[in-house]
GROMACS .gro file of C-alpha atoms in nm:
model
  471
    1MET     CA    1  -0.009  -0.001  -0.018
    2PRO     CA    2   0.133   0.350  -0.095
    3GLU     CA    3   0.256   0.552   0.215
    4THR     CA    4   0.109   0.865   0.151
    5LEU     CA    5  -0.254   0.932   0.280
    6LEU     CA    6  -0.317   0.647   0.526
    7SER     CA    7  -0.581   0.711   0.785
    8GLY     CA    8  -0.690   0.377   0.865
    9GLU     CA    9  -0.995   0.403   0.645
   10TYR     CA   10  -1.046   0.272   0.294
   11ARG     CA   11  -1.290   0.232   0.010
   12THR     CA   12  -1.293  -0.054  -0.218
   13GLU     CA   13  -1.225   0.000  -0.609
   14HIS     CA   14  -1.268  -0.243  -0.866
   15ASP     CA   15  -1.095  -0.287  -1.205
   16LEU     CA   16  -1.027  -0.576  -1.453
   17ILE     CA   17  -0.786  -0.750  -1.225
   18GLY     CA   18  -0.990  -0.737  -0.918
   19ASP     CA   19  -1.068  -0.537  -0.594
   20ARG     CA   20  -0.829  -0.318  -0.404
   21GLU     CA   21  -0.868  -0.098  -0.094
   22ILE     CA   22  -0.791   0.267  -0.140
   23PRO     CA   23  -0.716   0.507   0.151
   24ALA     CA   24  -1.061   0.688   0.199
   25GLU     CA   25  -0.893   1.054   0.157
   26ALA     CA   26  -0.707   0.959  -0.149
   27TYR     CA   27  -0.814   1.130  -0.468
   28TRP     CA   28  -0.636   0.855  -0.668
   29GLY     CA   29  -0.808   0.509  -0.734
   30VAL     CA   30  -0.719   0.153  -0.829
   31HIS     CA   31  -0.550   0.225  -1.159
   32THR     CA   32  -0.310   0.460  -0.996
   33LEU     CA   33  -0.254   0.239  -0.717
   34ARG     CA   34  -0.145  -0.048  -0.926
   35ALA     CA   35   0.107   0.180  -1.138
   36LYS     CA   36   0.244   0.283  -0.806
   37GLU     CA   37   0.309  -0.074  -0.716
   38ASN     CA   38   0.450  -0.168  -1.050
   39PHE     CA   39   0.688   0.109  -1.130
   40ASP     CA   40   0.917   0.220  -0.878
   41ILE     CA   41   1.189   0.339  -1.106
   42THR     CA   42   1.310   0.694  -1.030
   43GLY     CA   43   1.234   0.762  -0.672
   44THR     CA   44   1.041   1.054  -0.789
   45THR     CA   45   0.661   1.109  -0.873
   46LEU     CA   46   0.465   1.322  -1.114
   47SER     CA   47   0.417   1.553  -0.861
   48GLY     CA   48   0.765   1.665  -0.935
   49ASN     CA   49   0.645   1.786  -1.284
   50PRO     CA   50   0.395   2.036  -1.225
   51HIS     CA   51   0.407   2.149  -1.570
   52LEU     CA   52   0.271   1.820  -1.680
   53ILE     CA   53  -0.002   1.817  -1.427
   54ARG     CA   54  -0.140   2.167  -1.529
   55ALA     CA   55  -0.108   2.043  -1.874
   56LEU     CA   56  -0.325   1.728  -1.816
   57ALA     CA   57  -0.574   1.933  -1.626
   58ARG     CA   58  -0.601   2.178  -1.917
   59VAL     CA   59  -0.662   1.887  -2.170
   60LYS     CA   60  -0.922   1.740  -1.948
   61GLN     CA   61  -1.111   2.057  -1.894
   62ALA     CA   62  -1.093   2.128  -2.265
   63ALA     CA   63  -1.229   1.771  -2.332
   64ALA     CA   64  -1.506   1.831  -2.099
   65ARG     CA   65  -1.601   2.154  -2.273
   66ALA     CA   66  -1.596   2.012  -2.603
   67ASN     CA   67  -1.807   1.708  -2.475
   68HIS     CA   68  -2.065   1.936  -2.329
   69GLU     CA   69  -2.074   2.163  -2.638
   70LEU     CA   70  -2.132   1.864  -2.855
   71GLY     CA   71  -2.427   1.706  -2.637
   72LEU     CA   72  -2.228   1.424  -2.499
   73LEU     CA   73  -2.155   1.543  -2.125
   74ASP     CA   74  -2.432   1.701  -1.906
   75ALA     CA   75  -2.404   2.051  -1.787
   76GLN     CA   76  -2.345   1.946  -1.414
   77ARG     CA   77  -2.102   1.678  -1.475
   78ALA     CA   78  -1.916   1.911  -1.726
   79ALA     CA   79  -1.918   2.207  -1.477
   80ALA     CA   80  -1.796   1.980  -1.186
   81ILE     CA   81  -1.503   1.862  -1.421
   82ASP     CA   82  -1.433   2.210  -1.542
   83SER     CA   83  -1.404   2.333  -1.183
   84ALA     CA   84  -1.183   2.036  -1.052
   85CYS     CA   85  -0.960   2.109  -1.370
   86GLU     CA   86  -0.931   2.470  -1.289
   87ARG     CA   87  -0.825   2.399  -0.924
   88ILE     CA   88  -0.551   2.144  -1.031
   89ALA     CA   89  -0.419   2.375  -1.290
   90ALA     CA   90  -0.408   2.631  -1.006
   91GLY     CA   91  -0.173   2.413  -0.810
   92GLU     CA   92  -0.419   2.209  -0.580
   93LEU     CA   93  -0.373   1.833  -0.529
   94HIS     CA   94  -0.045   1.801  -0.711
   95ASP     CA   95   0.050   1.564  -0.409
   96GLN     CA   96  -0.204   1.324  -0.540
   97PHE     CA   97  -0.016   1.252  -0.854
   98ILE     CA   98   0.186   0.975  -0.713
   99ILE     CA   99   0.325   0.759  -0.967
  100ASP     CA  100   0.675   0.732  -1.126
  101PRO     CA  101   0.726   0.940  -1.457
  102ILE     CA  102   0.896   0.639  -1.632
  103GLN     CA  103   0.633   0.370  -1.690
  104GLY     CA  104   0.506   0.112  -1.936
  105GLY     CA  105   0.206   0.156  -2.115
  106ALA     CA  106   0.259   0.471  -2.324
  107GLY     CA  107   0.141   0.691  -2.046
  108THR     CA  108  -0.191   0.513  -1.942
  109SER     CA  109  -0.091   0.536  -1.576
  110THR     CA  110  -0.047   0.892  -1.586
  111ASN     CA  111  -0.371   0.942  -1.779
  112MET     CA  112  -0.546   0.736  -1.550
  113ASN     CA  113  -0.398   0.892  -1.240
  114ALA     CA  114  -0.536   1.236  -1.385
  115ASN     CA  115  -0.873   1.083  -1.453
  116GLU     CA  116  -0.934   0.951  -1.095
  117VAL     CA  117  -0.802   1.258  -0.915
  118ILE     CA  118  -1.019   1.480  -1.139
  119ALA     CA  119  -1.320   1.244  -1.100
  120ASN     CA  120  -1.302   1.235  -0.710
  121LEU     CA  121  -1.254   1.601  -0.683
  122ALA     CA  122  -1.555   1.656  -0.932
  123LEU     CA  123  -1.751   1.401  -0.716
  124GLU     CA  124  -1.667   1.614  -0.390
  125ILE     CA  125  -1.778   1.938  -0.558
  126LEU     CA  126  -2.121   1.765  -0.649
  127GLY     CA  127  -2.151   1.665  -0.291
  128HIS     CA  128  -2.065   1.293  -0.341
  129ALA     CA  129  -1.795   1.071  -0.183
  130LYS     CA  130  -1.497   0.989  -0.341
  131GLY     CA  131  -1.517   0.670  -0.513
  132GLU     CA  132  -1.890   0.701  -0.615
  133TYR     CA  133  -1.813   0.655  -0.978
  134GLN     CA  134  -2.151   0.562  -1.078
  135ARG     CA  135  -2.228   0.931  -1.046
  136LEU     CA  136  -1.921   1.080  -1.220
  137HIS     CA  137  -1.684   0.805  -1.347
  138PRO     CA  138  -1.300   0.832  -1.441
  139ASN     CA  139  -1.323   0.662  -1.794
  140ASP     CA  140  -1.697   0.733  -1.887
  141HIS     CA  141  -1.695   1.114  -1.792
  142VAL     CA  142  -1.339   1.268  -1.725
  143ASN     CA  143  -1.197   1.072  -2.014
  144LEU     CA  144  -1.491   1.108  -2.255
  145SER     CA  145  -1.399   1.113  -2.634
  146GLN     CA  146  -1.048   1.056  -2.536
  147SER     CA  147  -0.780   0.775  -2.534
  148THR     CA  148  -0.446   0.797  -2.349
  149ASN     CA  149  -0.269   0.803  -2.687
  150ASP     CA  150  -0.406   1.149  -2.758
  151ALA     CA  151  -0.459   1.318  -2.418
  152TYR     CA  152  -0.127   1.224  -2.288
  153PRO     CA  153   0.070   1.316  -2.585
  154THR     CA  154  -0.107   1.636  -2.611
  155ALA     CA  155  -0.067   1.726  -2.240
  156VAL     CA  156   0.323   1.649  -2.272
  157ASN     CA  157   0.334   1.885  -2.576
  158ILE     CA  158   0.187   2.177  -2.359
  159ALA     CA  159   0.395   2.089  -2.053
  160THR     CA  160   0.718   2.109  -2.283
  161HIS     CA  161   0.615   2.445  -2.413
  162PHE     CA  162   0.548   2.584  -2.058
  163ALA     CA  163   0.871   2.400  -1.912
  164THR     CA  164   1.098   2.572  -2.188
  165GLN     CA  165   1.019   2.935  -2.092
  166PRO     CA  166   1.231   2.924  -1.773
  167LEU     CA  167   1.520   2.789  -1.998
  168LEU     CA  168   1.465   3.054  -2.254
  169ALA     CA  169   1.462   3.332  -1.965
  170ALA     CA  170   1.770   3.170  -1.807
  171ILE     CA  171   1.945   3.175  -2.130
  172GLU     CA  172   1.865   3.545  -2.156
  173VAL     CA  173   2.003   3.609  -1.797
  174LEU     CA  174   2.321   3.422  -1.911
  175GLN     CA  175   2.327   3.614  -2.209
  176ASP     CA  176   2.301   3.952  -2.054
  177SER     CA  177   2.586   3.884  -1.795
  178CYS     CA  178   2.808   3.810  -2.096
  179ASN     CA  179   2.707   4.127  -2.258
  180ALA     CA  180   2.776   4.313  -1.951
  181LYS     CA  181   3.134   4.178  -1.930
  182ALA     CA  182   3.174   4.259  -2.280
  183ALA     CA  183   3.119   4.625  -2.206
  184GLU     CA  184   3.307   4.635  -1.902
  185PHE     CA  185   3.621   4.464  -2.068
  186ARG     CA  186   3.562   4.635  -2.384
  187THR     CA  187   3.935   4.776  -2.428
  188VAL     CA  188   4.110   4.529  -2.207
  189VAL     CA  189   4.363   4.387  -2.443
  190LYS     CA  190   4.465   4.008  -2.387
  191MET     CA  191   4.604   3.754  -2.630
  192GLY     CA  192   4.391   3.530  -2.837
  193ARG     CA  193   4.469   3.181  -2.893
  194THR     CA  194   4.414   2.909  -3.148
  195GLN     CA  195   4.511   2.539  -3.095
  196LEU     CA  196   4.605   2.670  -2.734
  197GLN     CA  197   4.892   2.862  -2.906
  198ASP     CA  198   4.938   3.253  -2.884
  199ALA     CA  199   4.756   3.389  -3.184
  200VAL     CA  200   4.695   3.755  -3.220
  201PRO     CA  201   4.559   4.010  -2.971
  202MET     CA  202   4.201   4.048  -2.903
  203THR     CA  203   4.007   4.223  -2.586
  204VAL     CA  204   3.859   4.041  -2.303
  205GLY     CA  205   3.518   4.232  -2.414
  206GLN     CA  206   3.516   4.064  -2.751
  207GLU     CA  207   3.576   3.732  -2.597
  208PHE     CA  208   3.270   3.769  -2.373
  209ARG     CA  209   3.075   3.913  -2.669
  210GLY     CA  210   3.143   3.605  -2.850
  211TRP     CA  211   2.971   3.388  -2.601
  212ALA     CA  212   2.691   3.637  -2.572
  213VAL     CA  213   2.616   3.614  -2.933
  214THR     CA  214   2.640   3.233  -2.931
  215LEU     CA  215   2.381   3.212  -2.652
  216GLY     CA  216   2.156   3.437  -2.844
  217GLU     CA  217   2.164   3.223  -3.162
  218ASP     CA  218   2.089   2.910  -2.928
  219ARG     CA  219   1.778   3.109  -2.764
  220ALA     CA  220   1.647   3.163  -3.110
  221ARG     CA  221   1.686   2.792  -3.213
  222LEU     CA  222   1.507   2.688  -2.904
  223GLU     CA  223   1.215   2.913  -2.960
  224GLU     CA  224   1.194   2.779  -3.315
  225SER     CA  225   1.174   2.443  -3.215
  226LEU     CA  226   0.855   2.499  -2.985
  227SER     CA  227   0.664   2.590  -3.304
  228LEU     CA  228   0.673   2.192  -3.357
  229VAL     CA  229   0.508   2.102  -3.009
  230THR     CA  230   0.223   2.335  -3.074
  231GLU     CA  231   0.068   2.081  -3.317
  232ILE     CA  232  -0.141   1.812  -3.130
  233ASN     CA  233  -0.321   1.502  -3.189
  234LEU     CA  234  -0.617   1.552  -2.950
  235GLY     CA  235  -0.920   1.406  -3.103
  236ALA     CA  236  -0.694   1.096  -3.238
  237THR     CA  237  -0.829   0.875  -2.988
  238ALA     CA  238  -0.656   0.540  -2.977
  239ILE     CA  239  -0.456   0.507  -3.295
  240GLY     CA  240  -0.560   0.847  -3.505
  241THR     CA  241  -0.887   0.707  -3.660
  242GLY     CA  242  -1.095   0.919  -3.405
  243LEU     CA  243  -1.280   0.599  -3.287
  244ASN     CA  244  -1.554   0.699  -3.013
  245ALA     CA  245  -1.497   1.077  -3.048
  246PRO     CA  246  -1.788   1.272  -3.220
  247ALA     CA  247  -1.760   1.468  -3.547
  248GLY     CA  248  -1.650   1.802  -3.467
  249TYR     CA  249  -1.466   1.692  -3.133
  250ALA     CA  250  -1.095   1.757  -3.247
  251GLU     CA  251  -1.174   2.094  -3.351
  252ALA     CA  252  -1.364   2.238  -3.060
  253ALA     CA  253  -1.141   2.063  -2.807
  254CYS     CA  254  -0.830   2.223  -2.980
  255ARG     CA  255  -1.040   2.555  -2.967
  256HIS     CA  256  -1.097   2.523  -2.595
  257LEU     CA  257  -0.735   2.427  -2.520
  258ARG     CA  258  -0.601   2.721  -2.711
  259GLU     CA  259  -0.823   2.955  -2.494
  260LEU     CA  260  -0.713   2.759  -2.177
  261THR     CA  261  -0.346   2.765  -2.249
  262GLY     CA  262  -0.304   3.088  -2.434
  263LEU     CA  263  -0.093   2.863  -2.690
  264PRO     CA  264  -0.111   2.877  -3.070
  265LEU     CA  265  -0.222   2.499  -3.094
  266THR     CA  266  -0.349   2.331  -3.373
  267THR     CA  267  -0.483   1.996  -3.476
  268SER     CA  268  -0.237   1.790  -3.682
  269PRO     CA  269  -0.363   1.732  -4.048
  270ASP     CA  270  -0.310   1.349  -4.029
  271LEU     CA  271  -0.382   1.223  -3.681
  272ILE     CA  272  -0.248   0.876  -3.784
  273GLU     CA  273   0.088   1.009  -3.815
  274ALA     CA  274   0.077   1.238  -3.535
  275THR     CA  275  -0.014   0.964  -3.302
  276SER     CA  276   0.301   0.744  -3.407
  277ASP     CA  277   0.552   1.013  -3.464
  278VAL     CA  278   0.757   1.186  -3.196
  279GLY     CA  279   0.977   1.388  -3.435
  280ALA     CA  280   0.910   1.715  -3.266
  281PHE     CA  281   1.095   1.590  -2.948
  282VAL     CA  282   1.372   1.445  -3.114
  283HIS     CA  283   1.405   1.784  -3.290
  284LEU     CA  284   1.387   1.985  -2.949
  285SER     CA  285   1.612   1.734  -2.769
  286GLY     CA  286   1.871   1.806  -3.043
  287VAL     CA  287   1.855   2.163  -2.968
  288LEU     CA  288   1.890   2.121  -2.618
  289LYS     CA  289   2.186   1.908  -2.674
  290ARG     CA  290   2.332   2.205  -2.893
  291VAL     CA  291   2.258   2.446  -2.607
  292ALA     CA  292   2.422   2.223  -2.359
  293LEU     CA  293   2.727   2.167  -2.581
  294LYS     CA  294   2.786   2.538  -2.643
  295ILE     CA  295   2.756   2.627  -2.275
  296SER     CA  296   2.995   2.349  -2.197
  297LYS     CA  297   3.235   2.486  -2.433
  298ILE     CA  298   3.196   2.834  -2.270
  299CYS     CA  299   3.276   2.672  -1.938
  300ASN     CA  300   3.583   2.477  -2.070
  301ASP     CA  301   3.695   2.830  -2.193
  302LEU     CA  302   3.656   2.971  -1.846
  303ARG     CA  303   3.837   2.683  -1.678
  304LEU     CA  304   4.118   2.721  -1.922
  305LEU     CA  305   4.117   3.107  -1.902
  306SER     CA  306   4.113   3.110  -1.512
  307SER     CA  307   4.394   2.832  -1.473
  308GLY     CA  308   4.686   2.900  -1.235
  309PRO     CA  309   4.693   3.155  -1.048
  310ARG     CA  310   5.045   3.125  -1.111
  311ALA     CA  311   5.126   2.845  -1.360
  312GLY     CA  312   4.830   2.869  -1.583
  313LEU     CA  313   4.714   3.128  -1.811
  314ASN     CA  314   4.525   3.316  -1.554
  315ASP     CA  315   4.326   3.566  -1.796
  316LEU     CA  316   4.046   3.568  -1.585
  317GLN     CA  317   3.973   3.546  -1.239
  318LEU     CA  318   3.679   3.377  -1.135
  319PRO     CA  319   3.506   3.470  -0.804
  320ALA     CA  320   3.587   3.232  -0.519
  321VAL     CA  321   3.270   3.033  -0.401
  322GLN     CA  322   3.405   2.764  -0.188
  323SER     CA  323   3.745   2.620  -0.070
  324GLY     CA  324   3.891   2.416  -0.334
  325SER     CA  325   4.085   2.116  -0.135
  326SER     CA  326   4.079   1.944   0.175
  327ILE     CA  327   4.457   1.900   0.168
  328MET     CA  328   4.591   2.203  -0.041
  329PRO     CA  329   4.548   2.519   0.144
  330GLY     CA  330   4.447   2.836  -0.070
  331LYS     CA  331   4.350   2.612  -0.356
  332VAL     CA  332   4.027   2.744  -0.527
  333ASN     CA  333   3.845   2.557  -0.810
  334PRO     CA  334   3.634   2.667  -1.085
  335VAL     CA  335   3.356   2.470  -0.951
  336ILE     CA  336   3.078   2.661  -1.116
  337PRO     CA  337   3.190   2.574  -1.473
  338GLU     CA  338   3.249   2.237  -1.363
  339VAL     CA  339   2.892   2.155  -1.257
  340VAL     CA  340   2.738   2.321  -1.561
  341SER     CA  341   2.961   2.119  -1.786
  342GLN     CA  342   2.834   1.803  -1.594
  343ILE     CA  343   2.472   1.924  -1.677
  344ALA     CA  344   2.564   1.916  -2.018
  345TYR     CA  345   2.697   1.575  -2.013
  346GLN     CA  346   2.361   1.447  -1.892
  347VAL     CA  347   2.163   1.657  -2.132
  348VAL     CA  348   2.376   1.469  -2.416
  349GLY     CA  349   2.269   1.140  -2.229
  350HIS     CA  350   1.906   1.235  -2.231
  351ASP     CA  351   1.926   1.313  -2.600
  352LEU     CA  352   2.029   0.972  -2.657
  353THR     CA  353   1.763   0.848  -2.444
  354VAL     CA  354   1.512   1.032  -2.647
  355THR     CA  355   1.667   0.923  -2.968
  356MET     CA  356   1.650   0.549  -2.884
  357ALA     CA  357   1.306   0.588  -2.740
  358ALA     CA  358   1.181   0.740  -3.085
  359GLU     CA  359   1.357   0.489  -3.290
  360GLY     CA  360   1.172   0.217  -3.070
  361GLY     CA  361   0.815   0.313  -3.129
  362GLN     CA  362   0.624   0.049  -3.348
  363LEU     CA  363   0.330   0.079  -3.572
  364GLN     CA  364   0.056   0.320  -3.470
  365LEU     CA  365   0.190   0.441  -3.114
  366ASN     CA  366   0.545   0.506  -2.947
  367ALA     CA  367   0.504   0.339  -2.603
  368PHE     CA  368   0.795   0.498  -2.481
  369GLU     CA  369   0.687   0.863  -2.473
  370PRO     CA  370   0.698   0.884  -2.091
  371VAL     CA  371   1.097   0.856  -2.105
  372ILE     CA  372   1.087   1.107  -2.362
  373ALA     CA  373   0.902   1.341  -2.161
  374HIS     CA  374   1.102   1.268  -1.856
  375SER     CA  375   1.417   1.308  -2.038
  376ILE     CA  376   1.345   1.628  -2.202
  377GLY     CA  377   1.183   1.751  -1.853
  378LEU     CA  378   1.504   1.689  -1.668
  379SER     CA  379   1.729   1.848  -1.946
  380LEU     CA  380   1.512   2.183  -1.955
  381LYS     CA  381   1.504   2.213  -1.585
  382HIS     CA  382   1.864   2.136  -1.530
  383LEU     CA  383   1.999   2.369  -1.806
  384ALA     CA  384   1.788   2.646  -1.671
  385ASN     CA  385   1.939   2.602  -1.333
  386GLY     CA  386   2.292   2.570  -1.495
  387CYS     CA  387   2.232   2.898  -1.669
  388LEU     CA  388   2.143   3.101  -1.375
  389THR     CA  389   2.407   2.935  -1.154
  390LEU     CA  390   2.657   3.020  -1.427
  391ALA     CA  391   2.564   3.381  -1.467
  392ARG     CA  392   2.513   3.475  -1.094
  393LYS     CA  393   2.770   3.266  -0.942
  394CYS     CA  394   3.042   3.277  -1.189
  395ILE     CA  395   3.031   3.540  -1.501
  396ASP     CA  396   2.885   3.839  -1.286
  397GLY     CA  397   3.183   3.810  -1.052
  398ILE     CA  398   3.480   3.770  -1.279
  399THR     CA  399   3.753   4.014  -1.283
  400VAL     CA  400   4.087   4.063  -1.485
  401ASP     CA  401   4.403   4.217  -1.422
  402GLU     CA  402   4.432   4.443  -1.695
  403GLN     CA  403   4.805   4.528  -1.680
  404SER     CA  404   4.921   4.174  -1.657
  405LEU     CA  405   4.712   4.104  -1.965
  406ARG     CA  406   4.878   4.379  -2.141
  407ARG     CA  407   5.225   4.276  -2.044
  408GLU     CA  408   5.144   3.928  -2.165
  409VAL     CA  409   5.043   4.067  -2.515
  410GLU     CA  410   5.359   4.286  -2.534
  411ASN     CA  411   5.561   3.995  -2.476
  412SER     CA  412   5.402   3.742  -2.688
  413ILE     CA  413   5.549   3.629  -3.030
  414GLY     CA  414   5.201   3.667  -3.181
  415LEU     CA  415   5.233   4.040  -3.122
  416VAL     CA  416   5.446   4.052  -3.431
  417THR     CA  417   5.157   3.970  -3.665
  418ALA     CA  418   4.985   4.298  -3.576
  419LEU     CA  419   5.340   4.492  -3.662
  420ASN     CA  420   5.369   4.299  -3.994
  421PRO     CA  421   5.221   4.523  -4.228
  422ARG     CA  422   5.449   4.803  -4.112
  423LEU     CA  423   5.771   4.606  -4.055
  424GLY     CA  424   5.735   4.352  -4.338
  425TYR     CA  425   5.752   3.995  -4.323
  426ALA     CA  426   6.129   3.952  -4.330
  427ALA     CA  427   6.192   4.195  -4.035
  428SER     CA  428   5.877   4.081  -3.834
  429THR     CA  429   6.033   3.715  -3.863
  430SER     CA  430   6.366   3.818  -3.738
  431VAL     CA  431   6.223   4.012  -3.445
  432ALA     CA  432   6.009   3.713  -3.355
  433LEU     CA  433   6.295   3.465  -3.388
  434GLU     CA  434   6.527   3.688  -3.147
  435ALA     CA  435   6.223   3.729  -2.918
  436LEU     CA  436   6.148   3.358  -2.907
  437HIS     CA  437   6.534   3.271  -2.825
  438THR     CA  438   6.596   3.542  -2.574
  439GLY     CA  439   6.270   3.549  -2.396
  440ARG     CA  440   6.256   3.935  -2.457
  441GLY     CA  441   5.950   4.114  -2.575
  442VAL     CA  442   5.858   4.207  -2.927
  443ALA     CA  443   5.769   4.560  -2.861
  444GLU     CA  444   6.124   4.592  -2.673
  445LEU     CA  445   6.320   4.462  -2.970
  446VAL     CA  446   6.130   4.670  -3.225
  447LEU     CA  447   6.215   4.976  -3.022
  448GLU     CA  448   6.568   4.854  -2.962
  449ARG     CA  449   6.634   4.822  -3.331
  450GLY     CA  450   6.478   5.135  -3.438
  451LEU     CA  451   6.222   4.981  -3.647
  452LEU     CA  452   5.941   5.186  -3.513
  453SER     CA  453   5.913   5.516  -3.288
  454ALA     CA  454   5.776   5.481  -2.941
  455GLU     CA  455   5.472   5.680  -3.066
  456ASP     CA  456   5.411   5.474  -3.374
  457LEU     CA  457   5.442   5.161  -3.157
  458ASN     CA  458   5.187   5.271  -2.903
  459GLU     CA  459   4.949   5.344  -3.193
  460LEU     CA  460   4.989   5.027  -3.359
  461LEU     CA  461   4.952   4.832  -3.022
  462SER     CA  462   4.625   5.061  -2.935
  463PRO     CA  463   4.336   4.840  -2.795
  464GLU     CA  464   4.125   4.988  -3.094
  465ARG     CA  465   4.390   4.887  -3.359
  466LEU     CA  466   4.494   4.527  -3.200
  467ALA     CA  467   4.134   4.427  -3.153
  468ASN     CA  468   3.995   4.592  -3.455
  469LEU     CA  469   3.731   4.773  -3.232
  470THR     CA  470   3.491   4.956  -3.442
  471ASP     CA  471   3.215   5.073  -3.210
   0.00000   0.00000   0.00000
């Protein structure tokens, strides 16, 4: 027996397998109980995904309105179901969604958990006791004109759209942090590097600007991918033929669902294809992988650029957020970039899960949509948290030693590339070789040889020219 809601009083519910006792105060029923017992996988429950619970409530609410509009559901039951769904969408009874998000049955357990909770709450609204299903039934009334195979995927689409919004906002926060550092360090000259070797000068601001731009691109791609999940298959019922749904139901249900969610939802033009296909989630998961990899690349750069402080690059100083070692006093590690990269690796793993689950779908239904929804949900949540953590606990607190960076530029062999147009290739090569073998700086040798005046050299080595600053 589930551990929640045990008062010592029970009601008896029946399904095709037999009778079971249900805690009297529980809003879930026998189908939910069996799913709770069968699927003990992740250690979490549907209650941890409020977006999905709200989406399920909205789907059932839209269905009730459509069924009443078409004369299939009487006004009293329709109003009770509508009211119950509204309360659940507002946050009530989420603790009654007690089953594991990863489950067999293509989401049937999730759908029945919703049907039972809504039915029992609606019964209370009508003044009846929980479990009096002869008055309002989870299947006959809450699930009217539906199947798990259209109600659950539609709810997953809506939940995914809503769950993506925090990530879009978090990416924007991270992008803004990078842009702020780009402005702060606009004229701070440093050495750019290719293949981990000195290349040519740039500014710290340009490096941060590049990160901001790539984050903006990823945010745009993520927004584009959401257009694919606004196409729904509600009205398809079991396999897309619309069996047991009346004429006009799909259109009416979609119209009500648009009004309830505020999303630009449309009914798929081919419900059989839509019921078996999960391509929108494969695409979205791929975009999330792209976002994760780009952010992890930024984190890799941050770790390299902050390496040291004495024996590394030390271009950037990350804020110290905790002690770095239990044995090395004074050591501070780049723990924030490290944790965000680990999130990225997890997202890549989730993408592979989505890929395999999509490929494993057979014939008219993909039975593995629960793990697709769970994996994408975790990726969205963890990436959003990672972006905010990276912005607030790392990027916002980064500092630089401008004079040290300048000395490195002036001492770098790569600086000679900036002087090549004035000195010529042969003279520049000679200066570079001497600098390399003697350890002396390029600027020092150029002045010593009288190749340029101090005034000309300062002009050539100005941040504006070295980094080609135009704004």
